[in-house]
mmCIF file with all atom_site columns, C-alpha atoms in Angstrom:
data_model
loop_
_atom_site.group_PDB
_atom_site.id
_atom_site.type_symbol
_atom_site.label_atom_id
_atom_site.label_alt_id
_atom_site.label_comp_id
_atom_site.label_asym_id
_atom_site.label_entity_id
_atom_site.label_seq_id
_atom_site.pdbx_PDB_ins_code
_atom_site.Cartn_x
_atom_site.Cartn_y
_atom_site.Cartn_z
_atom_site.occupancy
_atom_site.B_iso_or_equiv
_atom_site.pdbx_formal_charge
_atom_site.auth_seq_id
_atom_site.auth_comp_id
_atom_site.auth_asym_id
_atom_site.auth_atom_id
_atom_site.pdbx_PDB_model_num
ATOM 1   C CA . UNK A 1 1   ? 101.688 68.557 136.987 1.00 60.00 ? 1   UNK A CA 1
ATOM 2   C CA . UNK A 1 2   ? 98.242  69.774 137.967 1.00 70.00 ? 2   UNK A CA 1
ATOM 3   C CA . UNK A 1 3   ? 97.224  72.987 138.609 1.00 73.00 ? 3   UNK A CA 1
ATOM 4   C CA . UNK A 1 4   ? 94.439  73.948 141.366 1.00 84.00 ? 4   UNK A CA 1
ATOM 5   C CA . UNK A 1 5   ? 92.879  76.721 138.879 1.00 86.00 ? 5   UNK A CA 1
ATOM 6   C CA . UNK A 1 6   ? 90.484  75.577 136.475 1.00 86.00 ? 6   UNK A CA 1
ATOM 7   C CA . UNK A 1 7   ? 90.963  76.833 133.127 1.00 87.00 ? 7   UNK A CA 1
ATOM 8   C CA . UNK A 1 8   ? 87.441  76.744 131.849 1.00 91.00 ? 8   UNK A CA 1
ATOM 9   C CA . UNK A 1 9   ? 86.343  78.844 134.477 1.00 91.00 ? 9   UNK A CA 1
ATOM 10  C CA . UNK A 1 10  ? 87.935  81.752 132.098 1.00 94.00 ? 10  UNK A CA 1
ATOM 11  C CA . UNK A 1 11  ? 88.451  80.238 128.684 1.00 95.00 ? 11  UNK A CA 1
ATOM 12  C CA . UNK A 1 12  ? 84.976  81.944 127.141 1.00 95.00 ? 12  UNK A CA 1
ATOM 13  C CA . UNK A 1 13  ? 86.168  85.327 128.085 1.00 96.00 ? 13  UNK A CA 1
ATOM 14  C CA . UNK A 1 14  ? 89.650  84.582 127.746 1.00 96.00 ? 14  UNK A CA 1
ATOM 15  C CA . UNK A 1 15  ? 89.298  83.844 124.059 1.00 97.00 ? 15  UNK A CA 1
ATOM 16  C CA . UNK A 1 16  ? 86.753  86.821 123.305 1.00 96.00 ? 16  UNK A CA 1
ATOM 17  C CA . UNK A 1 17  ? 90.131  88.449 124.520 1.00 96.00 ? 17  UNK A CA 1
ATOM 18  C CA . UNK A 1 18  ? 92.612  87.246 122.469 1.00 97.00 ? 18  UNK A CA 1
ATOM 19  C CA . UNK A 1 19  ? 90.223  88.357 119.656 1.00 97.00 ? 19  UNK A CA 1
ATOM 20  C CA . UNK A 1 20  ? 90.395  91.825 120.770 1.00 97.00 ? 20  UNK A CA 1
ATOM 21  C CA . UNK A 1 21  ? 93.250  92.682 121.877 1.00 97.00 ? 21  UNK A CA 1
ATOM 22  C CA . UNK A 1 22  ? 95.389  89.992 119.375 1.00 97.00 ? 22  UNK A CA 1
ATOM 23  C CA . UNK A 1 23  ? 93.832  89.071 116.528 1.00 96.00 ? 23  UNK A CA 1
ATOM 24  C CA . UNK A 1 24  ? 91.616  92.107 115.595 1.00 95.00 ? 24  UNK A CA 1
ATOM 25  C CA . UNK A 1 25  ? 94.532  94.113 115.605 1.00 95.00 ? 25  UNK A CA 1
ATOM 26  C CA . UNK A 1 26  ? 97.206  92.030 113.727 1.00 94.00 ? 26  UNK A CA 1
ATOM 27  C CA . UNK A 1 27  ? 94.271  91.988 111.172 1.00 93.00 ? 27  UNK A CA 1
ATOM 28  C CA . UNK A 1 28  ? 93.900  95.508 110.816 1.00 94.00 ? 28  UNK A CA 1
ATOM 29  C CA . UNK A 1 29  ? 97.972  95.989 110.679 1.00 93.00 ? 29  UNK A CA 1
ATOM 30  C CA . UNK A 1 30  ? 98.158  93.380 108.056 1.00 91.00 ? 30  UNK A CA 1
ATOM 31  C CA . UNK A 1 31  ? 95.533  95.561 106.381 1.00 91.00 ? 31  UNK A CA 1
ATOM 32  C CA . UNK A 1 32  ? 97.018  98.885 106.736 1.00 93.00 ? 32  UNK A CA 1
ATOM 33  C CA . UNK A 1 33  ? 100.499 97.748 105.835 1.00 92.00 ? 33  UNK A CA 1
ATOM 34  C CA . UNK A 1 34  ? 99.582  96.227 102.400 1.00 90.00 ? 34  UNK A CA 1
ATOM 35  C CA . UNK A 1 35  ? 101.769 93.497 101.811 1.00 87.00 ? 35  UNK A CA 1
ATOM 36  C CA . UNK A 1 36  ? 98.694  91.094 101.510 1.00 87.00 ? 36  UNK A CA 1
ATOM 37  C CA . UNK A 1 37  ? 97.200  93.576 99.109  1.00 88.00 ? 37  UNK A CA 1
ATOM 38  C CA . UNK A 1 38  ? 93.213  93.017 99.328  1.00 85.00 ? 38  UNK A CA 1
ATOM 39  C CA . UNK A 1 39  ? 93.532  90.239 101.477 1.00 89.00 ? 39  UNK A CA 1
ATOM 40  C CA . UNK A 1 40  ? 94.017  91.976 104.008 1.00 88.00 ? 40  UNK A CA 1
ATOM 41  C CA . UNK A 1 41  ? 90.400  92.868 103.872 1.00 90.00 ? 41  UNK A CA 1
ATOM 42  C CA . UNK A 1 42  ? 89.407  88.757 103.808 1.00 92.00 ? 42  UNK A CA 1
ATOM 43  C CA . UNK A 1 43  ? 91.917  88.582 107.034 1.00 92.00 ? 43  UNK A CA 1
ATOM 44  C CA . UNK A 1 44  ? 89.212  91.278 108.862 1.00 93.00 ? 44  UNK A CA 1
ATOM 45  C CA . UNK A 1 45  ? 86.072  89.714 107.754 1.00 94.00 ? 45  UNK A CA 1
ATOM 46  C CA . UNK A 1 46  ? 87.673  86.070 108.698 1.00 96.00 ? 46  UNK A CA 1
ATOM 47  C CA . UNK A 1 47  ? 88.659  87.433 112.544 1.00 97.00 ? 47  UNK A CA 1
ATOM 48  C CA . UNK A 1 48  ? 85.518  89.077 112.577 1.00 97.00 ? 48  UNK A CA 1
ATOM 49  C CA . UNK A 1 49  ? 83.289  86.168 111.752 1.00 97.00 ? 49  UNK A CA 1
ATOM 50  C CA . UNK A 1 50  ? 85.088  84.109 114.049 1.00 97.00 ? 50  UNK A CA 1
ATOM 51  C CA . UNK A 1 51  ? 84.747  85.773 116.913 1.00 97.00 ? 51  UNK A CA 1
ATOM 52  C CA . UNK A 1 52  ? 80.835  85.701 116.527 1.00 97.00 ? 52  UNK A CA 1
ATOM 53  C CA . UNK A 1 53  ? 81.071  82.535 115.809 1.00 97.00 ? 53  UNK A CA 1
ATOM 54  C CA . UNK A 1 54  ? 83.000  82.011 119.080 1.00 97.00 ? 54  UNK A CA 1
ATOM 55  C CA . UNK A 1 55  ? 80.031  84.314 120.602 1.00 97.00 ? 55  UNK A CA 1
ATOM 56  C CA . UNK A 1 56  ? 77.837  81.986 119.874 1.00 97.00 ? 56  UNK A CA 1
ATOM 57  C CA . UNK A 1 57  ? 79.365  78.561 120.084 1.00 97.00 ? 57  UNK A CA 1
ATOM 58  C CA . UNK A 1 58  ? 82.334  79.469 122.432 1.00 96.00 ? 58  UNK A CA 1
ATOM 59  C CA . UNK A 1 59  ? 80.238  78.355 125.846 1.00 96.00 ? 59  UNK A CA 1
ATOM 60  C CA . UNK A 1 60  ? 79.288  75.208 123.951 1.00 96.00 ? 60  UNK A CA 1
ATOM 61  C CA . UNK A 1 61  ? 82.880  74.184 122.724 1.00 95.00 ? 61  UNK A CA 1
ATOM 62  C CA . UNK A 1 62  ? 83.873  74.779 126.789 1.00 95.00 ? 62  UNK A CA 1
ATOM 63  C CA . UNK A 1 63  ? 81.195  72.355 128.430 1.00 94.00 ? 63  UNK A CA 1
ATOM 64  C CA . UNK A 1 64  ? 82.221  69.839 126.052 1.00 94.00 ? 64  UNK A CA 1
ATOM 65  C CA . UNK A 1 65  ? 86.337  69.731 126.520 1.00 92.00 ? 65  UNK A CA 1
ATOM 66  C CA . UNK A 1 66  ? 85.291  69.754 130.090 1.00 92.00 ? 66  UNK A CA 1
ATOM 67  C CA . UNK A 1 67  ? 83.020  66.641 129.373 1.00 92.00 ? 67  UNK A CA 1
ATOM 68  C CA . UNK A 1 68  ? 86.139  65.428 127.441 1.00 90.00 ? 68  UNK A CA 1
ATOM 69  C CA . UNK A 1 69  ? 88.333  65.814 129.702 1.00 85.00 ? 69  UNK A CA 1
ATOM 70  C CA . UNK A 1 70  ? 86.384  64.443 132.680 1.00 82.00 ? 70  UNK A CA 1
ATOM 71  C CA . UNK A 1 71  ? 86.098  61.515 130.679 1.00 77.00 ? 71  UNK A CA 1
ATOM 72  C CA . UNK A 1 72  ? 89.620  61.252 129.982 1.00 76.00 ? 72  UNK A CA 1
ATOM 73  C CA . UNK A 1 73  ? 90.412  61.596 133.883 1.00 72.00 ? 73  UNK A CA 1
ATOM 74  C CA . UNK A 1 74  ? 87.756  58.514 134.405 1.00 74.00 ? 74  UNK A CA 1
ATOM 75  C CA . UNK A 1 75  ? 89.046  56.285 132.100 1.00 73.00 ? 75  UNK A CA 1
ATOM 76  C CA . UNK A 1 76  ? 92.812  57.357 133.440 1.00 69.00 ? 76  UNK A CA 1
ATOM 77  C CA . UNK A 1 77  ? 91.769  56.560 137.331 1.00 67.00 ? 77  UNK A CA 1
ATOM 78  C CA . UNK A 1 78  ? 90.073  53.288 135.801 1.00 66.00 ? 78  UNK A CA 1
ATOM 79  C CA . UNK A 1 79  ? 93.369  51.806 134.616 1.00 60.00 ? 79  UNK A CA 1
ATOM 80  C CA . UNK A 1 80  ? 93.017  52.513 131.052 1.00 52.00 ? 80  UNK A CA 1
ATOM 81  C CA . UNK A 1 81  ? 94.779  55.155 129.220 1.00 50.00 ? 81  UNK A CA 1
ATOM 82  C CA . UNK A 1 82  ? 93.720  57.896 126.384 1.00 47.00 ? 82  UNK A CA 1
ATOM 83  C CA . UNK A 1 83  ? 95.583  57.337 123.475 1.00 53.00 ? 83  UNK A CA 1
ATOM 84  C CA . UNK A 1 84  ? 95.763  60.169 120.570 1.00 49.00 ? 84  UNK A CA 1
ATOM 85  C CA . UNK A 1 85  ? 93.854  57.958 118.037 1.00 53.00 ? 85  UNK A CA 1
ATOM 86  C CA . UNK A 1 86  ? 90.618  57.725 120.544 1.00 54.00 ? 86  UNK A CA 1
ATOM 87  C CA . UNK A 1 87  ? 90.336  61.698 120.046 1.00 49.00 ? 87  UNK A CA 1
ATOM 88  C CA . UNK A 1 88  ? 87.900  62.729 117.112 1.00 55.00 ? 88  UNK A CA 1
ATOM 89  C CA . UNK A 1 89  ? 87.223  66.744 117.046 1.00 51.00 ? 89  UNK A CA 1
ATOM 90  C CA . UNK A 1 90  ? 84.270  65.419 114.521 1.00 55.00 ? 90  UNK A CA 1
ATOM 91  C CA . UNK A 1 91  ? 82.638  64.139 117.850 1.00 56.00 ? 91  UNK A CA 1
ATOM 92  C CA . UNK A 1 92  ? 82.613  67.871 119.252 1.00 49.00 ? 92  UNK A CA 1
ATOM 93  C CA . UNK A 1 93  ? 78.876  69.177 118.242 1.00 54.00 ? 93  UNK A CA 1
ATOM 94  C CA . UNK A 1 94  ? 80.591  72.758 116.804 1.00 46.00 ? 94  UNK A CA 1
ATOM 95  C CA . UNK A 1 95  ? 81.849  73.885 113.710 1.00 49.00 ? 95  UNK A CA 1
ATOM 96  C CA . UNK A 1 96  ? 85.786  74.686 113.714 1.00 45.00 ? 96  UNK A CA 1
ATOM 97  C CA . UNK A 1 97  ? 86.005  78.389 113.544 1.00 47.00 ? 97  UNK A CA 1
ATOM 98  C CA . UNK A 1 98  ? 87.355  77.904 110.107 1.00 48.00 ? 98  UNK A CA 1
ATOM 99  C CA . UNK A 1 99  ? 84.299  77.105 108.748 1.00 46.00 ? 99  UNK A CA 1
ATOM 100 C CA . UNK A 1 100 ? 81.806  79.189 107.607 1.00 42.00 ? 100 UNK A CA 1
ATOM 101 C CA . UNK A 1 101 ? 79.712  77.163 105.621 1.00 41.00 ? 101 UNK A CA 1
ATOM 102 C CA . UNK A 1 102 ? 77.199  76.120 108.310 1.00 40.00 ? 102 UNK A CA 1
ATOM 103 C CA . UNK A 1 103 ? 73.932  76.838 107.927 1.00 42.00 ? 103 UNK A CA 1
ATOM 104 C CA . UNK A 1 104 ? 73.649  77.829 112.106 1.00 47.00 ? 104 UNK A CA 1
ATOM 105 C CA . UNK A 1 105 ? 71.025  80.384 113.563 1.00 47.00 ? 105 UNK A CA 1
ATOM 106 C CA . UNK A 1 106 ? 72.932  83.160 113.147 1.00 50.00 ? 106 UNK A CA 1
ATOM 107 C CA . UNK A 1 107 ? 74.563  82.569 110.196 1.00 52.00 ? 107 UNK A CA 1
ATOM 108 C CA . UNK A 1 108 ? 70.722  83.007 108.494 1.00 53.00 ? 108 UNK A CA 1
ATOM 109 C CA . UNK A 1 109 ? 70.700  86.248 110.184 1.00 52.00 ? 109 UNK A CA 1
ATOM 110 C CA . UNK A 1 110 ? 73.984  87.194 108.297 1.00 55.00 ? 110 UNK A CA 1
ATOM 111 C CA . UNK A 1 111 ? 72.642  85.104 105.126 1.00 55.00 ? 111 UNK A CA 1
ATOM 112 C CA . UNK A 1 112 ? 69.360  88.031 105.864 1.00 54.00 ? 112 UNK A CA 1
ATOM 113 C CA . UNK A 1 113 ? 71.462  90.798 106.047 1.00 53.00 ? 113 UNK A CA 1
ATOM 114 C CA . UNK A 1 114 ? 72.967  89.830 102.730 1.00 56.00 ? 114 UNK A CA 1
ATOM 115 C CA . UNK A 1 115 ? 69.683  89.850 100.907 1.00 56.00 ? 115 UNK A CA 1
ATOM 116 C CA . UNK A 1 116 ? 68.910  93.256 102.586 1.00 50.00 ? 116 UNK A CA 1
ATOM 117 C CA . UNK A 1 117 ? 71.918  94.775 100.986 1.00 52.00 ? 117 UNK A CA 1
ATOM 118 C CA . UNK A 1 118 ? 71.588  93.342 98.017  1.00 58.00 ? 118 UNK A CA 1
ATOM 119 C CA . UNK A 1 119 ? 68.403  94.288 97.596  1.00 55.00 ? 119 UNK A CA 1
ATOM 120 C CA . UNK A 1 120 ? 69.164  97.881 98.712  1.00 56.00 ? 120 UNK A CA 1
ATOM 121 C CA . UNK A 1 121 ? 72.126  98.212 96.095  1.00 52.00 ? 121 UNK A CA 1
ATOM 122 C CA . UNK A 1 122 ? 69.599  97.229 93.345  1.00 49.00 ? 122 UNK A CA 1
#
């Protein structure tokens, strides 16, 4: 059934939680315990760099499930129904938090820092 609390009104914040308090932990155990060997250093930088991604993007990716959604409920009071093929995350305008290959404002600040260290270790 339906719920009268929206759930975007806290899903930003909600997930800059579940970073903190979750995943940046369970990263740092999985570190400190070893059984990943290095990895376990990847796991850190991979939570880490999602999160700012989320920073970033995270208000985006909201507005736009909400558009989603609203459009789902129109088409649903119209007589039609959503089907699961209709639904294409390539039609969201974010990158999955997976990928880091973008080439997004701040990941040239990051791509800046890089040549500053480099540079610096020379």
């Amino acid at each position: 059934g339906k719920v009268n609390v929206d759930p975007s009104t806290n899903w930003y914040i909600g997930e800059l939680g579940f970073f903190d308090y979750y995943l940046i932990p369970l990263a740092m155990k999985l570190k400190e315990c070893g059984v990943f060997g290095a990895s376990g250093y990847e796991y850190i930088s991979y939570v880490l760099k999602n999160k700012k991604e989320w920073e970033r993007k995270g208000r985006q990716v909201v507005q736009e499930m909400v558009l989603l959604y609203k459009d789902v409920e129109e088409e649903d009071h119209s007589g039609s129904s959503f089907e699961s093929d209709d639904y294409d995350s390539d039609d969201l305008e974010y990158d999955s938090p997976g990928d880091m290959s973008s080439s997004e404002e701040g990941d040239e600040e990051e791509e800046e820092e890089e040549k500053v260290n480099q540079n610096g270790a020379k």
